[in-house]
Coordinates of N, CA and C in Angstrom, one line a residue:
X3 N 29.0 -9.2 2.3 CA 28.3 -8.0 2.7 C 28.2 -8.5 4.2
X4 N 28.1 -7.6 5.2 CA 28.0 -7.6 6.5 C 26.8 -7.1 7.0
X5 N 26.1 -7.8 7.7 CA 24.6 -7.5 8.2 C 24.7 -7.4 9.5
X6 N 24.5 -6.1 10.2 CA 24.4 -6.0 11.7 C 23.0 -6.0 12.2
X7 N 22.7 -7.1 13.0 CA 21.3 -7.2 13.6 C 21.1 -6.1 14.7
X8 N 20.1 -5.4 14.9 CA 19.9 -4.4 15.8 C 18.4 -4.5 16.3
X9 N 18.1 -4.2 17.4 CA 16.7 -4.3 17.8 C 15.7 -3.2 17.1
X10 N 14.5 -3.4 17.2 CA 13.6 -2.5 16.8 C 12.5 -2.0 17.9
X11 N 13.4 -1.0 18.5 CA 12.6 -0.8 20.0 C 11.1 -0.2 19.6
X12 N 11.1 0.9 18.5 CA 10.0 1.6 18.1 C 8.8 0.7 17.9
X13 N 8.9 -0.5 17.5 CA 7.8 -1.2 17.3 C 7.6 -2.2 18.4
X14 N 6.3 -2.2 19.0 CA 6.2 -3.1 20.0 C 6.0 -4.6 19.9
X15 N 6.9 -5.3 20.5 CA 7.0 -6.8 20.3 C 5.6 -7.3 20.4
X16 N 5.3 -8.4 19.4 CA 4.0 -9.2 19.6 C 3.0 -8.5 18.7
X17 N 3.4 -7.2 18.1 CA 2.4 -6.6 17.3 C 2.6 -7.0 15.8
X18 N 1.6 -6.9 14.9 CA 1.9 -6.9 13.3 C 2.8 -6.1 13.0
X19 N 2.9 -4.7 13.5 CA 4.0 -3.9 12.9 C 5.4 -4.3 13.4
X20 N 5.5 -5.0 14.5 CA 7.0 -5.4 14.8 C 7.2 -6.5 14.1
X21 N 6.3 -7.5 13.7 CA 6.5 -8.6 12.8 C 6.7 -8.2 11.5
X22 N 6.3 -6.9 11.2 CA 6.5 -6.7 9.7 C 7.8 -5.9 9.3
X23 N 8.3 -5.0 10.5 CA 9.5 -4.5 10.5 C 10.7 -5.6 10.6
X24 N 10.5 -6.7 11.5 CA 11.4 -7.6 11.4 C 11.6 -8.4 10.2
X25 N 10.5 -8.7 9.4 CA 10.3 -9.3 8.3 C 11.2 -8.5 7.2
X26 N 11.0 -7.3 7.2 CA 11.6 -6.2 6.1 C 13.2 -6.5 6.5
X27 N 13.5 -6.2 7.6 CA 14.9 -6.4 7.9 C 15.6 -7.6 7.6
X28 N 14.8 -8.7 7.8 CA 15.3 -10.2 7.7 C 15.4 -10.5 6.3
X29 N 14.7 -9.8 5.4 CA 14.8 -9.9 4.0 C 15.9 -9.0 3.4
X30 N 16.6 -8.2 4.2 CA 17.7 -7.4 3.7 C 17.3 -6.0 3.6
X31 N 16.3 -5.5 4.1 CA 15.9 -4.2 4.2 C 16.2 -3.5 5.2
X32 N 15.8 -2.3 5.6 CA 16.5 -1.3 6.6 C 15.2 -0.5 7.3
X33 N 15.1 -0.6 8.4 CA 14.0 0.2 9.3 C 14.4 1.0 10.3
X34 N 14.6 2.1 10.2 CA 15.4 3.2 11.1 C 14.6 3.8 12.3
X35 N 14.6 5.3 12.1 CA 14.1 6.0 13.4 C 12.8 6.4 13.2
X36 N 11.8 5.2 13.0 CA 10.5 5.3 12.7 C 9.8 4.4 13.6
X37 N 8.3 4.7 13.8 CA 7.5 3.8 14.5 C 6.1 4.0 14.2
X38 N 5.2 3.1 14.3 CA 3.8 3.0 13.9 C 3.0 3.6 15.2
X39 N 2.2 4.6 15.1 CA 1.4 5.1 16.0 C -0.1 5.5 15.4
X40 N -1.0 5.7 16.5 CA -2.2 6.1 16.2 C -2.6 7.4 16.8
X41 N -2.8 8.3 16.1 CA -3.0 9.7 16.7 C -4.2 10.2 16.1
X42 N -5.1 10.7 16.8 CA -6.3 11.3 16.8 C -7.3 10.4 15.8
X43 N -7.0 9.2 16.0 CA -7.9 8.0 15.3 C -7.2 7.5 14.1
X44 N -5.9 8.1 13.7 CA -5.2 7.9 12.5 C -4.0 7.1 12.6
X45 N -3.9 5.9 12.0 CA -2.6 5.4 12.1 C -1.7 5.6 10.9
X46 N -0.5 5.8 11.3 CA 0.5 6.3 10.5 C 2.0 6.0 10.8
X47 N 2.9 6.4 10.3 CA 4.4 6.4 10.6 C 4.8 7.7 10.9
X48 N 5.7 7.6 12.1 CA 6.1 8.8 12.7 C 7.9 8.6 13.0
X49 N 8.6 9.5 13.0 CA 10.0 9.6 13.3 C 10.0 9.4 14.8
X50 N 11.0 8.7 15.4 CA 11.1 8.5 16.9 C 12.0 9.6 17.5
X51 N 12.7 10.3 16.5 CA 13.5 11.5 16.9 C 13.9 12.3 15.9
X52 N 14.3 13.5 16.2 CA 14.5 14.5 14.9 C 15.7 13.8 13.8
X53 N 15.5 14.0 12.6 CA 16.3 13.5 11.7 C 16.9 14.6 10.7
X54 N 17.7 14.2 10.0 CA 18.4 15.2 9.0 C 17.5 15.1 7.7
X55 N 17.6 16.1 7.0 CA 17.0 16.2 5.7 C 17.8 14.9 4.9
X56 N 17.0 14.1 4.3 CA 17.8 13.2 3.4 C 18.2 11.8 4.1
X57 N 17.9 11.9 5.6 CA 18.4 10.8 6.2 C 17.5 9.5 5.7
X58 N 18.3 8.3 5.7 CA 17.5 7.1 5.4 C 16.8 6.6 6.6
X59 N 15.5 6.6 6.2 CA 14.5 5.9 7.5 C 14.1 4.7 7.2
X60 N 13.7 4.1 6.0 CA 13.2 2.9 5.6 C 13.7 2.5 4.1
X61 N 14.3 1.4 4.1 CA 14.5 0.8 2.7 C 14.1 -0.7 2.6
X62 N 13.2 -0.7 1.5 CA 12.3 -2.0 1.4 C 13.1 -2.8 0.2
X63 N 13.4 -4.1 0.5 CA 13.7 -4.9 -0.6 C 12.7 -5.3 -1.6
X64 N 13.1 -5.7 -2.9 CA 12.0 -6.1 -3.7 C 11.3 -7.3 -3.4
X65 N 11.8 -8.1 -2.6 CA 11.0 -9.6 -2.1 C 9.9 -9.2 -1.4
X66 N 10.0 -7.9 -0.6 CA 8.8 -7.6 0.3 C 7.6 -6.7 -0.5
X67 N 8.0 -6.2 -1.7 CA 7.1 -5.4 -2.4 C 6.1 -6.2 -3.5
X68 N 4.9 -6.0 -3.3 CA 3.8 -6.5 -4.3 C 3.7 -5.5 -5.4
X69 N 4.0 -5.8 -6.8 CA 4.0 -5.0 -7.7 C 3.4 -5.6 -8.9
X70 N 2.8 -4.7 -9.8 CA 2.5 -5.0 -11.1 C 2.7 -4.1 -12.3
X71 N 3.1 -4.6 -13.2 CA 3.6 -3.7 -14.4 C 2.4 -3.5 -15.6
X72 N 2.3 -2.5 -16.0 CA 1.4 -2.5 -17.0 C 1.4 -3.4 -18.1
X73 N 0.3 -3.9 -18.5 CA 0.4 -5.1 -19.6 C -1.0 -5.3 -20.2
X74 N -1.2 -4.5 -21.3 CA -2.5 -4.5 -21.9 C -3.0 -5.9 -22.3
X75 N -2.3 -6.8 -22.3 CA -2.8 -8.2 -23.0 C -4.1 -8.7 -22.2
X76 N -3.8 -8.3 -20.9 CA -4.9 -8.9 -19.9 C -6.3 -8.0 -20.0
X77 N -6.2 -7.1 -20.5 CA -7.4 -6.2 -20.5 C -7.9 -5.5 -19.3
X78 N -6.9 -5.5 -18.4 CA -7.2 -4.8 -17.1 C -6.2 -3.7 -16.9
X79 N -6.8 -2.7 -16.0 CA -6.0 -1.5 -15.8 C -4.9 -1.9 -14.8
X80 N -3.7 -0.9 -14.7 CA -2.7 -1.1 -13.8 C -3.3 -1.4 -12.5
X81 N -4.2 -0.6 -12.0 CA -4.6 -0.8 -10.7 C -5.2 -2.0 -10.5
X82 N -5.9 -2.8 -11.5 CA -6.6 -3.9 -11.5 C -5.6 -5.2 -11.3
X83 N -4.7 -5.0 -12.2 CA -3.5 -5.7 -12.4 C -2.9 -6.1 -10.8
X84 N -2.6 -4.9 -10.2 CA -1.9 -5.1 -8.8 C -3.0 -5.8 -7.8
X85 N -4.4 -5.4 -7.9 CA -5.4 -6.1 -7.1 C -5.3 -7.3 -7.4
X86 N -5.1 -8.1 -8.4 CA -5.2 -9.7 -8.9 C -3.9 -9.7 -8.1
X87 N -2.7 -9.2 -8.2 CA -1.4 -9.8 -7.5 C -1.6 -9.7 -6.1
X88 N -2.3 -8.9 -5.6 CA -2.3 -9.0 -4.2 C -3.3 -9.9 -3.8
X89 N -4.5 -10.2 -4.3 CA -5.1 -11.3 -4.0 C -4.3 -12.6 -4.2
X90 N -3.4 -12.8 -5.3 CA -2.7 -13.9 -5.3 C -1.7 -14.2 -4.5
X91 N -1.2 -13.1 -3.9 CA -0.2 -13.1 -2.7 C -0.8 -13.8 -1.5
X92 N -2.2 -13.3 -1.2 CA -2.9 -13.7 -0.4 C -3.2 -15.2 -0.4
X93 N -3.6 -15.6 -1.4 CA -3.8 -16.9 -1.7 C -2.7 -17.8 -1.3
X94 N -1.7 -17.4 -1.8 CA -0.4 -18.1 -1.7 C 0.4 -18.1 -0.4
X95 N -0.1 -17.3 0.2 CA 0.7 -17.0 1.8 C 1.8 -16.3 1.6
X96 N 2.2 -15.5 0.4 CA 3.3 -14.8 0.2 C 3.1 -13.4 1.0
X97 N 4.2 -12.9 1.3 CA 4.5 -11.5 2.0 C 3.5 -11.7 3.2
X98 N 3.3 -12.6 4.0 CA 2.4 -12.9 5.1 C 2.6 -11.8 6.2
X99 N 3.6 -11.5 6.9 CA 3.8 -10.5 7.8 C 3.1 -8.9 7.0
X100 N 3.4 -8.7 5.8 CA 2.6 -7.6 5.3 C 1.3 -7.7 5.3
X101 N 0.8 -8.8 4.8 CA -0.7 -9.0 4.8 C -1.4 -8.9 6.1
X102 N -0.5 -9.5 7.3 CA -1.3 -9.4 8.5 C -1.1 -8.1 9.0
X103 N -0.6 -7.0 8.6 CA -0.5 -5.6 8.9 C -1.5 -4.8 8.3
X104 N -2.1 -5.3 7.2 CA -3.1 -4.6 6.7 C -4.7 -4.5 7.2
X105 N -5.2 -3.4 7.0 CA -6.6 -3.5 7.6 C -7.6 -4.4 7.2
X106 N -8.6 -4.7 7.9 CA -9.6 -5.7 7.4 C -10.5 -4.9 6.3
X107 N -11.5 -5.5 5.7 CA -12.2 -4.8 4.8 C -13.1 -3.9 5.4
X108 N -13.7 -4.0 6.7 CA -14.6 -3.2 7.6 C -13.7 -2.2 8.3
X109 N -12.2 -2.4 8.4 CA -11.4 -1.5 8.9 C -10.9 -0.5 8.2
X110 N -11.4 -0.3 7.1 CA -10.7 0.6 6.0 C -11.8 1.5 5.3
X111 N -12.6 2.3 6.2 CA -13.8 3.0 5.6 C -13.1 4.1 4.6
X112 N -13.9 4.3 3.5 CA -13.4 5.3 2.7 C -14.8 6.4 2.5
X113 N -14.1 7.4 1.7 CA -15.6 8.6 1.5 C -16.7 8.0 0.9
X114 N -16.4 6.9 -0.1 CA -17.7 6.4 -0.6 C -18.3 5.4 0.4
X115 N -18.0 5.3 1.4 CA -18.9 4.6 2.5 C -19.8 5.5 3.3
X116 N -19.6 6.7 3.1 CA -20.3 7.8 3.8 C -21.9 7.7 3.4
X117 N -22.8 8.0 4.4 CA -24.2 8.2 4.0 C -24.3 9.5 3.2
X118 N -25.5 9.6 2.6 CA -25.9 10.6 1.8 C -25.9 12.0 3.0
X119 N -26.3 11.7 4.1 CA -26.5 13.0 5.0 C -24.9 13.4 5.4
X120 N -24.1 12.3 5.5 CA -22.6 12.8 5.9 C -22.0 13.2 4.5
X121 N -22.2 12.9 3.3 CA -21.8 13.6 2.2 C -22.2 15.1 1.9
X122 N -23.5 15.3 2.5 CA -24.1 16.6 2.3 C -23.2 17.7 3.2
X123 N -22.5 17.2 4.1 CA -21.8 18.0 5.1 C -20.6 18.6 4.3
X124 N -20.0 17.9 3.3 CA -18.8 18.2 2.6 C -19.2 19.5 1.7
X125 N -18.0 20.4 1.9 CA -18.1 21.8 1.2 C -17.8 21.5 -0.2
X126 N -17.3 20.5 -0.7 CA -17.1 20.5 -2.0 C -17.9 19.5 -2.7
X127 N -19.0 20.1 -3.5 CA -20.0 19.2 -4.1 C -19.6 18.3 -5.2
X128 N -18.6 18.6 -5.7 CA -17.8 17.7 -6.7 C -17.3 16.5 -6.1
X129 N -16.7 16.7 -5.0 CA -16.2 15.5 -4.0 C -17.2 14.7 -3.7
X130 N -18.4 15.1 -3.3 CA -19.5 14.3 -2.9 C -20.0 13.5 -3.9
X131 N -20.1 14.0 -5.3 CA -20.6 13.6 -6.5 C -19.6 12.3 -6.7
X132 N -18.4 12.6 -6.6 CA -17.5 11.4 -6.9 C -17.6 10.5 -6.0
X133 N -17.9 10.5 -4.7 CA -17.7 9.6 -3.7 C -19.3 8.7 -4.1
X134 N -20.3 9.6 -4.4 CA -21.4 8.7 -4.6 C -21.4 7.9 -5.9
X135 N -20.4 8.3 -6.8 CA -20.4 7.5 -8.0 C -19.3 6.4 -7.9
X136 N -18.7 6.1 -7.0 CA -17.6 5.3 -6.5 C -18.1 3.7 -6.4
X137 N -19.1 3.5 -5.6 CA -19.5 2.2 -5.5 C -19.7 1.3 -6.9
X138 N -20.5 1.8 -7.7 CA -20.6 0.9 -9.1 C -19.4 1.0 -9.8
X139 N -18.4 1.8 -9.9 CA -17.1 1.7 -10.5 C -16.3 0.7 -9.8
X140 N -16.5 0.7 -8.5 CA -15.5 -0.1 -7.9 C -16.0 -1.7 -7.9
X141 N -17.4 -1.9 -8.0 CA -18.0 -3.2 -8.2 C -17.6 -3.7 -9.7
X142 N -17.8 -2.9 -10.6 CA -17.5 -3.3 -12.1 C -15.9 -3.7 -12.1
X143 N -15.1 -2.9 -11.3 CA -13.7 -3.1 -11.5 C -13.2 -4.6 -10.7
X144 N -14.0 -4.9 -9.7 CA -13.6 -6.1 -9.0 C -14.5 -7.3 -9.9
X145 N -15.2 -6.9 -10.6 CA -15.9 -8.0 -11.4 C -14.9 -8.5 -12.6
X146 N -14.2 -7.4 -13.1 CA -13.2 -7.7 -14.1 C -11.9 -8.4 -13.7
X147 N -11.7 -8.4 -12.3 CA -10.5 -9.0 -11.8 C -11.0 -10.5 -11.5
X148 N -12.1 -10.7 -11.0 CA -12.6 -12.1 -10.5 C -12.1 -13.2 -11.4
X149 N -12.4 -13.2 -12.7 CA -12.0 -14.3 -13.6 C -10.5 -14.7 -13.4
X150 N -9.6 -13.6 -13.2 CA -8.2 -14.0 -13.1 C -7.4 -14.4 -11.6
X151 N -8.5 -14.6 -10.8 CA -8.4 -15.0 -9.3 C -9.1 -16.0 -8.8
X152 N -8.5 -16.9 -7.9 CA -9.4 -17.8 -7.1 C -9.5 -17.5 -5.7
X153 N -10.6 -16.6 -5.6 CA -10.9 -16.0 -4.1 C -12.2 -15.6 -4.2
X154 N -13.0 -15.5 -3.1 CA -14.3 -14.9 -2.8 C -14.3 -13.4 -3.2
X155 N -15.6 -12.9 -3.6 CA -15.8 -11.6 -3.9 C -15.3 -10.6 -2.8
X156 N -15.5 -11.1 -1.6 CA -15.1 -10.0 -0.5 C -13.6 -10.1 -0.4
X157 N -12.7 -10.9 -0.8 CA -11.3 -10.8 -0.8 C -10.9 -10.1 -1.7
X158 N -11.6 -10.2 -3.0 CA -11.2 -9.1 -4.3 C -11.4 -7.8 -3.7
X159 N -12.6 -7.5 -3.3 CA -12.9 -6.1 -2.7 C -12.1 -5.8 -1.7
X160 N -11.6 -6.6 -0.8 CA -10.5 -5.9 0.1 C -9.1 -5.6 -0.5
X161 N -8.8 -6.3 -1.6 CA -7.5 -6.2 -2.2 C -7.6 -4.8 -2.9
X162 N -9.0 -4.7 -3.7 CA -9.1 -3.3 -4.5 C -9.0 -2.3 -3.6
X163 N -9.5 -2.3 -2.4 CA -9.4 -1.1 -1.6 C -8.1 -0.8 -1.0
X164 N -7.4 -1.9 -0.7 CA -5.9 -1.7 -0.2 C -5.1 -1.0 -1.3
X165 N -5.3 -1.5 -2.6 CA -4.5 -1.0 -3.7 C -5.1 0.4 -3.9
X166 N -6.2 0.8 -4.0 CA -6.7 2.0 -4.1 C -6.3 3.0 -3.0
X167 N -6.0 2.6 -1.7 CA -5.7 3.6 -0.8 C -4.5 3.5 -0.4
X168 N -3.3 2.5 -0.8 CA -2.0 2.4 -0.3 C -1.0 2.3 -1.4
X169 N -1.3 2.2 -2.8 CA -0.4 1.7 -3.9 C 0.2 3.1 -4.1
X170 N 1.6 3.0 -4.7 CA 2.4 4.0 -5.1 C 2.6 3.9 -6.8
X171 N 2.7 4.8 -7.4 CA 2.7 4.6 -8.8 C 4.0 5.2 -9.2
X172 N 4.8 4.4 -10.1 CA 6.0 4.7 -10.6 C 6.1 4.7 -12.3
X173 N 6.4 5.7 -12.7 CA 6.7 5.9 -14.2 C 8.1 6.3 -14.5
X174 N 8.6 5.3 -15.2 CA 10.2 5.7 -15.8 C 10.3 6.4 -17.1
X175 N 9.1 6.4 -17.6 CA 9.1 7.0 -19.1 C 9.4 5.8 -20.1
X176 N 9.8 4.7 -19.5 CA 9.9 3.3 -20.1 C 8.8 2.3 -19.9
X177 N 8.7 2.2 -18.5 CA 7.7 1.4 -18.0 C 6.8 2.1 -16.9
X178 N 5.6 1.4 -16.6 CA 4.7 2.1 -15.5 C 4.4 0.8 -14.6
X179 N 4.5 1.3 -13.3 CA 4.3 0.2 -12.2 C 3.5 0.9 -11.3
X180 N 2.8 -0.2 -10.7 CA 2.0 0.1 -9.2 C 2.7 -0.7 -8.1
X181 N 2.9 -0.4 -7.2 CA 3.5 -1.2 -5.9 C 2.9 -0.9 -4.5
X182 N 2.7 -1.9 -3.9 CA 2.4 -1.9 -2.7 C 3.7 -2.1 -1.6
X183 N 4.3 -1.0 -1.0 CA 5.5 -1.0 -0.4 C 5.2 -1.1 1.3
X184 N 5.6 -2.4 1.9 CA 5.5 -2.4 3.4 C 6.3 -1.2 4.1
X185 N 5.7 -0.9 5.1 CA 6.2 0.2 5.9 C 5.9 1.6 5.5
X186 N 6.5 1.7 4.3 CA 6.3 3.1 3.5 C 5.0 3.5 3.2
X187 N 3.9 2.5 3.2 CA 2.7 2.8 2.8 C 2.0 3.2 4.0
X188 N 2.6 3.3 5.3 CA 1.9 4.0 6.4 C 2.4 5.2 6.5
X189 N 3.2 6.1 5.6 CA 3.4 7.3 5.7 C 2.4 8.0 4.9
X190 N 2.2 9.3 5.2 CA 1.3 10.2 4.4 C 2.3 10.6 3.1
X191 N 2.2 10.0 2.1 CA 3.1 10.0 1.2 C 2.6 10.6 -0.2
X192 N 3.4 11.1 -1.0 CA 3.1 11.3 -2.3 C 4.0 10.4 -3.4
X193 N 3.6 10.1 -4.6 CA 4.3 9.3 -5.2 C 5.8 10.1 -5.5
X194 N 6.9 9.5 -5.3 CA 8.2 10.2 -5.3 C 8.3 10.7 -6.8
X195 N 9.1 11.7 -7.2 CA 9.2 12.3 -8.7 C 10.1 10.9 -9.2
X196 N 10.0 11.0 -10.6 CA 10.7 9.9 -11.3 C 12.0 9.5 -10.9
X197 N 12.3 8.2 -10.6 CA 13.4 7.5 -10.2 C 14.1 8.2 -8.8
X198 N 13.6 9.2 -8.2 CA 14.1 9.6 -6.9 C 14.2 8.9 -5.9
X199 N 13.3 8.0 -5.7 CA 13.2 6.8 -4.7 C 13.6 5.7 -5.1
X200 N 14.1 5.4 -6.3 CA 14.3 3.9 -6.6 C 15.7 3.8 -6.9
X201 N 16.2 2.6 -6.7 CA 17.5 2.3 -6.9 C 17.6 1.0 -8.1
X202 N 18.0 1.2 -9.2 CA 18.1 0.4 -10.2 C 16.8 0.3 -10.9
X203 N 16.4 -0.8 -11.5 CA 15.1 -0.7 -12.2 C 13.7 -1.0 -11.4
X204 N 13.4 -0.2 -10.8 CA 12.0 -0.2 -9.9 C 12.3 -1.3 -9.1
X205 N 13.4 -1.4 -8.3 CA 13.6 -2.6 -7.4 C 13.5 -2.0 -5.9
X206 N 14.5 -1.7 -5.3 CA 14.4 -1.3 -3.8 C 14.0 0.0 -3.7
X207 N 13.0 0.4 -2.5 CA 12.5 1.5 -2.6 C 12.8 2.0 -1.0
X208 N 13.3 3.4 -1.2 CA 13.8 4.1 0.2 C 12.9 5.1 0.4
X209 N 12.8 5.3 1.9 CA 12.1 6.6 2.4 C 13.0 7.3 3.2
X210 N 13.3 8.7 2.9 CA 14.4 9.4 3.5 C 13.9 10.9 3.6

């Protein structure tokens, strides 16, 4: 296999995003015509120039992806299993460039963090009620994860929040998996149709 090293001009040197893209490429992945930007206060992935439909933009190798497969023997949901995996990766220093690019606990506010006054402004009453019911649900979920990890409660809460807001779900009809996919999780994404974004057995993930 021949690997051609090219620069990543769309990612500013010295930033966590540049380190992330460099790491993905070093592990055998591909980062193409994309860059990370913050627009209107929202951070996301944008193309750097017009692209063709189906053109490969990002390819992330399995060594960069944090995943969990459904496994009922642990008594945890798939989301909780991935939360535990992310805490474990952080404890062991795995996938460090990816971890360094993730928001802090305080830097990832969600709807459930809104005050009652803010929630009252929502036009969807059902959504407001869902948000009000989330904190005890999340707290209970984190408590279920804690016996399986060696970390402070705040780390488990951070990991749960990262999984809940960034993870992608894959169902091949044979197995079910949730994954945190570096770079790709910066895109405003929907989970791809079955196998459409996967190469082999839930290994490499492509964005195009």
